[in-house]
Tab-separated table of C-alpha atoms in Angstrom:
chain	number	residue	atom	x	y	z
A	5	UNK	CA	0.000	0.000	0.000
A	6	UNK	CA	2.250	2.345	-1.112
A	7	UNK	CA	2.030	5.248	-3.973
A	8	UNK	CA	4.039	4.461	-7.555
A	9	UNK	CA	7.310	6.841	-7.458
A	10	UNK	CA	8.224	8.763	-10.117
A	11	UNK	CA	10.779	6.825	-11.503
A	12	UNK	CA	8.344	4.264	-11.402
A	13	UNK	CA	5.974	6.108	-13.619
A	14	UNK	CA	9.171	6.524	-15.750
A	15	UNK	CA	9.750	3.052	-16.018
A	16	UNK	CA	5.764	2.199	-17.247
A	17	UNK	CA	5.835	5.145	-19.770
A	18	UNK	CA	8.774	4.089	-21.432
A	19	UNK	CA	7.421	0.681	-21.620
A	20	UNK	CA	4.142	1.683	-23.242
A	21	UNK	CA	7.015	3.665	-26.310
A	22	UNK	CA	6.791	6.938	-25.053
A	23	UNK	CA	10.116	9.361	-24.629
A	24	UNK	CA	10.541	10.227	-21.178
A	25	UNK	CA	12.776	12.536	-18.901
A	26	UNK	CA	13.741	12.409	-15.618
A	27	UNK	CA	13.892	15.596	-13.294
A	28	UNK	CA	15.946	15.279	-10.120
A	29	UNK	CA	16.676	18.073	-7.483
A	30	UNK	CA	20.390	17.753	-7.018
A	31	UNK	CA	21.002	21.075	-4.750
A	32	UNK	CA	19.390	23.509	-2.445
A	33	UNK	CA	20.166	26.987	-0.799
A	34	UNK	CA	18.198	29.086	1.421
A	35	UNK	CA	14.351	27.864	1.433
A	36	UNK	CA	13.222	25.823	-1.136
A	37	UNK	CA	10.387	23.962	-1.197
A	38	UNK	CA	11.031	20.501	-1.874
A	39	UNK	CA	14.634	18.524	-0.730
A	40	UNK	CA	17.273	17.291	-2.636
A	41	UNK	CA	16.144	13.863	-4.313
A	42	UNK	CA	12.456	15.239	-5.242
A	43	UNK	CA	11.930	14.151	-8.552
A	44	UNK	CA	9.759	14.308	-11.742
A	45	UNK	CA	8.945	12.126	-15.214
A	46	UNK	CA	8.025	14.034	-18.133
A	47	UNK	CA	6.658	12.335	-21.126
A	48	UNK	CA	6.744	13.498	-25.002
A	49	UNK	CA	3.209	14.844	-24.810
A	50	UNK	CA	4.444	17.303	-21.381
A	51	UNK	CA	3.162	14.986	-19.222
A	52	UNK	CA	4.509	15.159	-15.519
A	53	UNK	CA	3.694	13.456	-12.512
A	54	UNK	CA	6.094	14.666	-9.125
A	55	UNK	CA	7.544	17.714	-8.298
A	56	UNK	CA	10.488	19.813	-8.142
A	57	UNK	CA	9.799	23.116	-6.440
A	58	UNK	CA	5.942	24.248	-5.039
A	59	UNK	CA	4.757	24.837	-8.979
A	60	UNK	CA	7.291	27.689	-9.436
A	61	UNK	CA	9.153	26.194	-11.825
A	62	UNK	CA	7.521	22.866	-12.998
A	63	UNK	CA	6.614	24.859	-16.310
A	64	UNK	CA	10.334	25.760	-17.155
A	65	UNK	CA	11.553	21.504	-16.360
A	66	UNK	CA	8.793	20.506	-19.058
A	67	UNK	CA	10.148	23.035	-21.524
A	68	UNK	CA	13.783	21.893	-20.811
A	69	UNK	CA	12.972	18.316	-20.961
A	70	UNK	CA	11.706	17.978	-23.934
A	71	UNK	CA	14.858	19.266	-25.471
A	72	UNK	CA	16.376	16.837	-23.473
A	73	UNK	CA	14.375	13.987	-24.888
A	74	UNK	CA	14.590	15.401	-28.746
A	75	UNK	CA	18.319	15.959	-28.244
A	76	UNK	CA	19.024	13.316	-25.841
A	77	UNK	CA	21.796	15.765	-24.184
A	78	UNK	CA	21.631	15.737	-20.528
A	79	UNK	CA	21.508	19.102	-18.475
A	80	UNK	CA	21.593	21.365	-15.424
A	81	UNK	CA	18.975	23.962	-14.913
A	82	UNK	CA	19.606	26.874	-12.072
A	83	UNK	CA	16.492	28.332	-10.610
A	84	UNK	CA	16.628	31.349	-8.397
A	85	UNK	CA	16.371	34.931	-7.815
A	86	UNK	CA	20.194	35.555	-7.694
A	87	UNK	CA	20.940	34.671	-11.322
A	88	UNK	CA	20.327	37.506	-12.645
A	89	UNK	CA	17.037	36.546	-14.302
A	90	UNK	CA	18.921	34.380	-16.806
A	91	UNK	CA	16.063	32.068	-16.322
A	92	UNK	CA	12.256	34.134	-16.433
A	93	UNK	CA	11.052	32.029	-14.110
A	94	UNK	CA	12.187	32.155	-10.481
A	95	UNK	CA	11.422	30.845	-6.994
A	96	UNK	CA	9.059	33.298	-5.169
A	97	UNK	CA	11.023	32.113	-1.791
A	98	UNK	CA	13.906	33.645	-2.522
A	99	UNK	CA	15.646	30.369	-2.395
A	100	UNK	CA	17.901	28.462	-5.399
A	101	UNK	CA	17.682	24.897	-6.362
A	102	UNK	CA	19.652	23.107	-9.233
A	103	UNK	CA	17.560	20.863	-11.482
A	104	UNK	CA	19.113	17.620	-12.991
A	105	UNK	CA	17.476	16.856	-15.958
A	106	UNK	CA	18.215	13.513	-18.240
A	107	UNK	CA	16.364	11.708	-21.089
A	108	UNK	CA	15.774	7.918	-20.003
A	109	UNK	CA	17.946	5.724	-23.128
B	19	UNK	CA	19.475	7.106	-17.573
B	20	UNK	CA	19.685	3.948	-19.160
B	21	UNK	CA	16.288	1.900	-19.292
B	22	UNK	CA	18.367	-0.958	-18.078
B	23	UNK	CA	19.556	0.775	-14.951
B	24	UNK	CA	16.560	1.923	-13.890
B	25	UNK	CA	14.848	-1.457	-13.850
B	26	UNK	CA	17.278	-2.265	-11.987
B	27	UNK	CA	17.292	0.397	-9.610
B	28	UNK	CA	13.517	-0.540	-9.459
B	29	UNK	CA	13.984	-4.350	-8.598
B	30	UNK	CA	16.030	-3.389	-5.879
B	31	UNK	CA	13.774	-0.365	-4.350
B	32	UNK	CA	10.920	-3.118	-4.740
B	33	UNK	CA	13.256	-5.871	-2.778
B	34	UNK	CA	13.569	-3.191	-0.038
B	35	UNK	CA	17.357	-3.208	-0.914
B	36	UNK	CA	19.359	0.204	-0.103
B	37	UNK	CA	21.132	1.601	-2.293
B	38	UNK	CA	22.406	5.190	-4.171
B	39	UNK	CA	22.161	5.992	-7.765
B	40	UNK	CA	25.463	7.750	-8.539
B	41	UNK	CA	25.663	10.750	-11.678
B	42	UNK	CA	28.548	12.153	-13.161
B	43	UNK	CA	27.380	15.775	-13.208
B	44	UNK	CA	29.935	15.765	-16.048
B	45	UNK	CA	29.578	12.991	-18.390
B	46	UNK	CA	25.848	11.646	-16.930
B	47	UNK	CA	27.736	8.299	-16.785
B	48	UNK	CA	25.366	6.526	-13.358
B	49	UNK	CA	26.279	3.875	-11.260
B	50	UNK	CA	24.455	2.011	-8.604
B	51	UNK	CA	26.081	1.330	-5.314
B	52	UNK	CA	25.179	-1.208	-3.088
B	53	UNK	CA	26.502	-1.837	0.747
B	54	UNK	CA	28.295	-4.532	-0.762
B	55	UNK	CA	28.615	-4.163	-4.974
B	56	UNK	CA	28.811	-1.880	-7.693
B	57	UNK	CA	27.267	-2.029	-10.671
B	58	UNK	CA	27.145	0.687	-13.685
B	59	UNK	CA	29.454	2.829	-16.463
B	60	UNK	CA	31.606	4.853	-14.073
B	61	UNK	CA	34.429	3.333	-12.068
B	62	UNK	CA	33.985	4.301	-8.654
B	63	UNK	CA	36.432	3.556	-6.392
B	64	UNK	CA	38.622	4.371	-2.995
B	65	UNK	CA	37.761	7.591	-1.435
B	66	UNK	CA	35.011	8.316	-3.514
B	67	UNK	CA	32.794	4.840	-3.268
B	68	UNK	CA	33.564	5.123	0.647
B	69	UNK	CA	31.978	8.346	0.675
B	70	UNK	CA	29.118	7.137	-1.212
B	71	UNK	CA	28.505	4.755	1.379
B	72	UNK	CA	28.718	7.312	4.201
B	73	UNK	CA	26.110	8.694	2.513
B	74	UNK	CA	23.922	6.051	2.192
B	75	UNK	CA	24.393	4.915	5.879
B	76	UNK	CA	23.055	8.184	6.583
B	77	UNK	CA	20.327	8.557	3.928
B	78	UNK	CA	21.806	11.856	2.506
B	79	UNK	CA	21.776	12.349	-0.946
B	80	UNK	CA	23.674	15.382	-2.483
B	81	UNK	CA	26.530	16.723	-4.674
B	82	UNK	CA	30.177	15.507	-3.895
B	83	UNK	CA	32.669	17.206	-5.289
B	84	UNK	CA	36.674	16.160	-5.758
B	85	UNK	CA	38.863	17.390	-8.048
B	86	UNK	CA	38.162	15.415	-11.069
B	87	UNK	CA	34.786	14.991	-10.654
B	88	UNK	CA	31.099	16.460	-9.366
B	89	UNK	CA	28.836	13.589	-8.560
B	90	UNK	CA	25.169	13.566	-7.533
B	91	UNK	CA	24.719	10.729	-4.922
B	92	UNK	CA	21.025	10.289	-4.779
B	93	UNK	CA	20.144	7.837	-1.994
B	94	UNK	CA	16.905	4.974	-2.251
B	95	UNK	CA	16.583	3.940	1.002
B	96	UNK	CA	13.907	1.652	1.800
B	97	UNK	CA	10.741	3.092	3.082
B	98	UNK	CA	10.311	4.409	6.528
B	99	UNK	CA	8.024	1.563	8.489
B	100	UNK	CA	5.465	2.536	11.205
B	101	UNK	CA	4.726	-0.453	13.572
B	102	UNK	CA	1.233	0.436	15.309
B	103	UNK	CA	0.556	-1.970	18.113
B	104	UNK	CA	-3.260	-1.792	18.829
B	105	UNK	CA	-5.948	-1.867	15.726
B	106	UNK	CA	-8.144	0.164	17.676
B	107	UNK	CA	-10.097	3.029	16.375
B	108	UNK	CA	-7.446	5.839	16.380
B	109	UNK	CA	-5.313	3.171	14.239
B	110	UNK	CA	-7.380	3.707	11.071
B	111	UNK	CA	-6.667	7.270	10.222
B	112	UNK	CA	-3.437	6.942	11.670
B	113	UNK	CA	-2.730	3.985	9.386
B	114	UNK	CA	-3.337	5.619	6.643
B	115	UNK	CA	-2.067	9.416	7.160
B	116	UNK	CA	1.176	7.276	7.900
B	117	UNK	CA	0.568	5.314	4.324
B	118	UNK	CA	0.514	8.701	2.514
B	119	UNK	CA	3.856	10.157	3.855
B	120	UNK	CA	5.492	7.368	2.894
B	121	UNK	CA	5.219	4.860	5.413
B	122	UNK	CA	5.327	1.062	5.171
B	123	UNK	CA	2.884	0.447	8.031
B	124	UNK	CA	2.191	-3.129	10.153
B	125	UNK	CA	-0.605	-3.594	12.384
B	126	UNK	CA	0.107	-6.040	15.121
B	127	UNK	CA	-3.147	-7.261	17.438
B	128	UNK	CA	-3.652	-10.627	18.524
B	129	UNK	CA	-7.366	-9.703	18.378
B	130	UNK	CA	-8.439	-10.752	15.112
B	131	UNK	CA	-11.516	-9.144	15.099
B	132	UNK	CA	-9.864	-5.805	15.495
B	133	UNK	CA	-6.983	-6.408	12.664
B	134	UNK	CA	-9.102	-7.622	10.013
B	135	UNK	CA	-8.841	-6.481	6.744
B	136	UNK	CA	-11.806	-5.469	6.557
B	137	UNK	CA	-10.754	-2.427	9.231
B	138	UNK	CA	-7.479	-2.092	7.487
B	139	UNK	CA	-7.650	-2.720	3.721
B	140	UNK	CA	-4.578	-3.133	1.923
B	141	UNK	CA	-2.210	-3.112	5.153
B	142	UNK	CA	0.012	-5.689	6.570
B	143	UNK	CA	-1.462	-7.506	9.785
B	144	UNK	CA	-0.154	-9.395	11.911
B	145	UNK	CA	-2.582	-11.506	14.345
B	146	UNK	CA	0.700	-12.514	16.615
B	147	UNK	CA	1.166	-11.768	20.231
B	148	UNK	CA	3.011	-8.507	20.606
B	149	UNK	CA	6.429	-9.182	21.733
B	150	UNK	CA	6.425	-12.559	19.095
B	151	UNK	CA	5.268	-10.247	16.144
B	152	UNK	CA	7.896	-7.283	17.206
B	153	UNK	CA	10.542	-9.742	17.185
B	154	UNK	CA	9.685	-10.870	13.884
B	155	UNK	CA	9.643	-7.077	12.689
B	156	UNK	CA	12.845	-6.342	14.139
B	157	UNK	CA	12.598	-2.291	14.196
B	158	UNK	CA	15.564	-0.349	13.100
B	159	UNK	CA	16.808	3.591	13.188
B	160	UNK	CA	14.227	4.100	10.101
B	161	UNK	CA	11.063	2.437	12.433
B	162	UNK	CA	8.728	3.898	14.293
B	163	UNK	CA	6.428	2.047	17.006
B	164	UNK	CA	3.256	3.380	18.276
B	165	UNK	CA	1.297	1.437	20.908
B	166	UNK	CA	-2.614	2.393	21.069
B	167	UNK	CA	-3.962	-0.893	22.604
B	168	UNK	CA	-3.704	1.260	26.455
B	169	UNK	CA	-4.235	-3.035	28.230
B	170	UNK	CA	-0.850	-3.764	29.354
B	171	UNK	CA	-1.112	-6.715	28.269
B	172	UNK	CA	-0.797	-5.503	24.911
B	173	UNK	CA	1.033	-2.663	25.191
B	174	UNK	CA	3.851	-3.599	27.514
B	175	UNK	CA	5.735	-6.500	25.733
B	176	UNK	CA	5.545	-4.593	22.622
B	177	UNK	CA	7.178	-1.457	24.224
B	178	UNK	CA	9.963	-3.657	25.730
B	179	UNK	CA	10.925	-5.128	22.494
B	180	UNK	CA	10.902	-1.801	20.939
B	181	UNK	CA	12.947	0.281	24.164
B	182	UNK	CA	15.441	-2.612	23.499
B	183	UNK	CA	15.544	-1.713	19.482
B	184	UNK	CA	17.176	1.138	17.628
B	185	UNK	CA	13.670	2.568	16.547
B	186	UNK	CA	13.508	6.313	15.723
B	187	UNK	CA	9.981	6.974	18.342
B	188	UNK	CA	8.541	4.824	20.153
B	189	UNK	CA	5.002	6.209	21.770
B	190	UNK	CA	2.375	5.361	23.943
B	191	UNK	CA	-1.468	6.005	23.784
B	192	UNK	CA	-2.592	6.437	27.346
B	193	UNK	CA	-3.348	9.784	30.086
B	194	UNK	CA	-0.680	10.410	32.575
B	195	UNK	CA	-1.890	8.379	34.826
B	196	UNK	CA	-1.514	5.358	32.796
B	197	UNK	CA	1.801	6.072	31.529
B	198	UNK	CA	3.499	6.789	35.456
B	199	UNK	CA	1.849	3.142	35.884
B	200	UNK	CA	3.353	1.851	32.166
B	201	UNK	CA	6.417	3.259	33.805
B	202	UNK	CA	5.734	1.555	37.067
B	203	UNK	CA	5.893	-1.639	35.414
B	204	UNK	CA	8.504	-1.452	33.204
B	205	UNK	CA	10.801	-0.354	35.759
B	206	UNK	CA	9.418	-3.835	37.365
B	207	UNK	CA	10.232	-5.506	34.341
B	208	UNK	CA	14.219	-4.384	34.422
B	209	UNK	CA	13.914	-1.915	31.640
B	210	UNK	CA	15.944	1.206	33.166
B	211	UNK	CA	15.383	4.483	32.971
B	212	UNK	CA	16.757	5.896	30.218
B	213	UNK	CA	15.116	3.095	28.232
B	214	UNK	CA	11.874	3.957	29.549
B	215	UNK	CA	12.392	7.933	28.971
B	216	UNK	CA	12.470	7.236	25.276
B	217	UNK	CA	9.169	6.616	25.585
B	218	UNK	CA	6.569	9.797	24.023
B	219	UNK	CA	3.866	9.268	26.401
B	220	UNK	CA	1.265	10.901	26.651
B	221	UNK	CA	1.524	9.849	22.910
B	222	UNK	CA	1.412	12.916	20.189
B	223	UNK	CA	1.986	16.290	19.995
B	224	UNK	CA	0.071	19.029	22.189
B	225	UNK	CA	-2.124	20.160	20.037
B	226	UNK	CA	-5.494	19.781	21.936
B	227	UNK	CA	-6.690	16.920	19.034
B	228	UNK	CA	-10.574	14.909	20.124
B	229	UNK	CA	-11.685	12.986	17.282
B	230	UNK	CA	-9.167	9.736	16.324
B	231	UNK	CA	-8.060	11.782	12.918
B	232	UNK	CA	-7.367	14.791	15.130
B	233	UNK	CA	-5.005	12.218	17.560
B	234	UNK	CA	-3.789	10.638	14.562
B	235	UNK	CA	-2.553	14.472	13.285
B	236	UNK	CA	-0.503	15.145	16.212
B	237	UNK	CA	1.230	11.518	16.280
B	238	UNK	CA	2.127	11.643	13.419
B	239	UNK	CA	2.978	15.096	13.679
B	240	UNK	CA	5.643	14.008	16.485
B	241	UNK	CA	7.137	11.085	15.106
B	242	UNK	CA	8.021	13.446	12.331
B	243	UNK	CA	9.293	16.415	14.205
B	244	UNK	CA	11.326	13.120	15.918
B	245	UNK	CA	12.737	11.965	12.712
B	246	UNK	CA	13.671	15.386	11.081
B	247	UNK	CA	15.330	17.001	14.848
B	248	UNK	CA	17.077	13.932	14.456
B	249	UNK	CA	18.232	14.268	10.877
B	250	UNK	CA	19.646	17.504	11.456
B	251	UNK	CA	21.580	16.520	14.485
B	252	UNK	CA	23.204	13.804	12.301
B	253	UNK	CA	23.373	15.970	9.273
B	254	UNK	CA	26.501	17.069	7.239
């Protein structure tokens, strides 16, 4: 009795054919809202099941990963409000979190 | 991620297994460490694979960084398990609030009218005596024990099993009244007092909770404040 992770959900989509991504929070300063570990699976169609932040920047991961899944490069995404907007969308906590993202092969 | 690596990163989260998934930040090369194996593109070794470990004993993933490398170690751990001694009323809710943040939960009561599944669908029971089936479950630093039954009989073997174990919390339903008697007895029984001061009784947080779901709130509003305080006293 236990809820399906979302690597799990990974696993099944890429089963059924589908291109999938993998999110993974790899670092945290200040307040963010979810730890390091939290995850999320993307499919081809933007799909996502889990989390990586409290909605802030779930948008910005789906963009990212579907370039990761067309050009099957992995890469690092830096959220925060000390970056000098080089990414639009930031973390209304003030905090930064780094954002793993790879395509699953 | 390779497909293959992740099934088996799966099979082994599913065989309650610990173990890390290690990236090279760099190259996205991944490994999968084990307590005792290795398996996966990048060599680990030394230093490195020792730290990994350290790091898995103490469920904390995170970024490791050495000169020739920047590694992401994220640790699987096995599920935190809830042992809750007592299928009373208050153990429904509490059963599953515990189910949804992530507990693997056991219900131990002899009385198999109370743990039926009927009263608890979907979650492991165990119909033994208490001190037989807490034996069995062997708690560890990721358990915690909760005993609602308030009949000694019940109530008491089970807590001496688990003052004995490494469990994270162990508490016990009852007033004040009942627990300076619990502790009565168990002082009776040989358990000494530091053993029986690890005890959280009255069970639960103070947060004035009636109604079973309200008591079931501020339990497992404890045994979490338990396991974080405790995380950060361990912590990097």
């Amino acid at each position: 009795m236990t809820a399906a992770s979302e690597i799990e959900t990974a696993a099944l989509w890429r089963a059924e054919g589908r291109r999938v991504a993998v999110a993974t929070v790899v670092a945290t300063w200040g307040s963010s809202p979810r730890p390091v570990g939290s995850q999320m699976a993307i499919d081809g169609d933007g799909r996502m099941v889990g989390s990586v932040s409290g909605g802030c920047i779930e948008g910005a991961v789906v963009h990212e990963a579907m370039q990761t899944m067309a050009d099957g490069e992995h890469r690092m995404l830096d959220f925060g409000v000390s970056d000098e907007m080089a990414w639009e969308v930031g973390l209304a906590c003030g905090g930064r979190v780094q954002v793993y993202v790879e395509p699953v092969e | 991620m390779k497909a293959a690596l992740l099934d088996r990163l799966l099979a082994a989260k599913r065989a309650k297994q610990p173990l890390a998934m290690v990236t090279d930040l760099g190259t996205g090369q991944q490994t999968l460490v084990f307590p005792d194996a290795v398996h996966g593109q990048a060599g680990l070794e030394g230093a490195l694979l020792d730290e990994v470990r350290r790091r898995l004993r103490l469920d904390l993933s995170g970024i490791v960084e050495t000169p020739d490398h920047r590694i992401f170690v994220h640790v699987h751990n096995p599920p935190l398990r809830m042992v809750v001694v007592g299928a009373v009323h208050i153990a429904q809710p509490l059963v599953r609030m515990a189910v949804v943040a992530g507990y693997d939960v056991t219900v131990v009561d002899p009385r198999a009218a109370f743990a039926s599944e009927e009263r608890f669908p979907g979650v492991a029971l165990s119909n033994d005596w208490p001190d037989e089936a807490m034996t069995a479950l062997a708690p560890d630093a990721r358990t915690a024990v909760v005993t609602l039954t308030h009949d000694p009989k019940l109530d008491d073997p089970a807590l001496i099993v688990a003052l004995r174990s490494p469990a994270f919390y162990v508490g016990a339903l009852g007033s004040r009244k009942t627990h300076a008697r619990r502790v009565e007895r168990l002082s009776a029984e040989g358990l000494t007092a530091a053993e029986i001061a690890r005890i959280h009784g009255p069970v639960g947080l103070a947060i004035d909770a009636v109604t079973p779901a309200e008591i079931a709130v501020s339990i497992l509003g404890q045994v979490t404040q338990v396991l974080r305080r405790r995380a950060e006293d361990d912590g990097p």
